[in-house]
Coordinates of C-alpha atoms in Angstrom, one line a residue:
X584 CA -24.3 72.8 -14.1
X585 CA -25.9 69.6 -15.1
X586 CA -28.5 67.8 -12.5
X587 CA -25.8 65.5 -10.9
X588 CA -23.5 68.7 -9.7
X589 CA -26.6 70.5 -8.7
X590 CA -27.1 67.9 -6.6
X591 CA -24.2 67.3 -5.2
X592 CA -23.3 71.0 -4.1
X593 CA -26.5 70.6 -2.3
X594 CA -25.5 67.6 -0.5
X595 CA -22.1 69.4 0.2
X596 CA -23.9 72.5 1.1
X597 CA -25.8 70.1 4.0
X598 CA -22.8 68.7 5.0
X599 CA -21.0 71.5 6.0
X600 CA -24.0 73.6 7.4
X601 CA -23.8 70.5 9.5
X602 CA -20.8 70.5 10.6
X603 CA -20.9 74.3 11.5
X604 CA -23.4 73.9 13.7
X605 CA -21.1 71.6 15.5
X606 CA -18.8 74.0 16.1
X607 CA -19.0 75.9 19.4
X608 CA -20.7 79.6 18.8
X609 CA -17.5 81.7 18.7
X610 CA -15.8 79.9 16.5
X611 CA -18.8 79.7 14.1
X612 CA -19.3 83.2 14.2
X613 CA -15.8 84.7 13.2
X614 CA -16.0 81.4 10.1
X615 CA -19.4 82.5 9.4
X616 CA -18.3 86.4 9.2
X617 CA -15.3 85.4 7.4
X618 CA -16.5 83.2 5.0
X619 CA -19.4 84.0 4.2
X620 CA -19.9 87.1 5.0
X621 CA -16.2 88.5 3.9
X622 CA -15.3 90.7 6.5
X623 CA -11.8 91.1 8.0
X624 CA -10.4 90.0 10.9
X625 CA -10.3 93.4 11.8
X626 CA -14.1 94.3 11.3
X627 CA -14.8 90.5 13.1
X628 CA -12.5 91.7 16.0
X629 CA -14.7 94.9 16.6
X630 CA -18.3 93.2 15.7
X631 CA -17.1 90.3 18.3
X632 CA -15.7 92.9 21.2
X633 CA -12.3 90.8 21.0
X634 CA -9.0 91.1 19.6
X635 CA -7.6 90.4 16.1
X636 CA -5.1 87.7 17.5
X637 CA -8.3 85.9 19.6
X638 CA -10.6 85.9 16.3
X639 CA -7.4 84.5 14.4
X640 CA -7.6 81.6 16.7
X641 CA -10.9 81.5 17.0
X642 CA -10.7 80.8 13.0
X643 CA -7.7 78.5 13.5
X644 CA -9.6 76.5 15.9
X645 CA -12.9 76.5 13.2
X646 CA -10.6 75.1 10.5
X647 CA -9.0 72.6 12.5
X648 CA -12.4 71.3 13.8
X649 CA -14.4 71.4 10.4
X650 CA -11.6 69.0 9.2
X651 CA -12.1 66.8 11.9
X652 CA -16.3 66.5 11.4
X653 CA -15.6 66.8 7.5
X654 CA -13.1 64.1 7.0
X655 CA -14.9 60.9 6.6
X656 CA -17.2 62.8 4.4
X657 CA -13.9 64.0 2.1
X658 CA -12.8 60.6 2.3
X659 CA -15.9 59.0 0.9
X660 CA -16.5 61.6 -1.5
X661 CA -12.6 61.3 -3.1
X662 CA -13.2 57.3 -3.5
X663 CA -16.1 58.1 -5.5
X664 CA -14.1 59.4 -7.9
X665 CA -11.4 57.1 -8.2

């Protein structure tokens, strides 16, 4: 990677440790375990004490919310490059 990328998947990296934290705790958990950590729903269901369908939601809800806090950033960053 040359300088410039470095640099900005570090900005990136910021901006969307950001915008987890906004999220509320269970929903950063199961996108957390998910993500990042790789486990499946299943194994999230069991670690969280919940059910598959409620972490599926809880994931749906993570999505839907880190597109809210991370669209004006998406925005900016697609007109740089046109």
């Amino acid at each position: 990677d040359t300088p410039d990328k470095v640099l900005e998947k570090k900005e990136l990296n910021q901006i969307l440790n950001q915008a987890l934290s906004r999220l509320p705790l269970e929903q950063r958990q199961v996108f957390i375990m998910r993500e990042k950590i790789g486990l499946s729903f299943k194994e999230i269901a069991e670690l969280l004490n919940c059910s598959i369908n409620t972490a599926l939601g809880r994931m749906h809800y993570a999505i839907q919310n880190l597109r809210k806090y991370l669209n004006p950033y998406l925005v900016t960053f697609q007109d740089s490059y046109y």
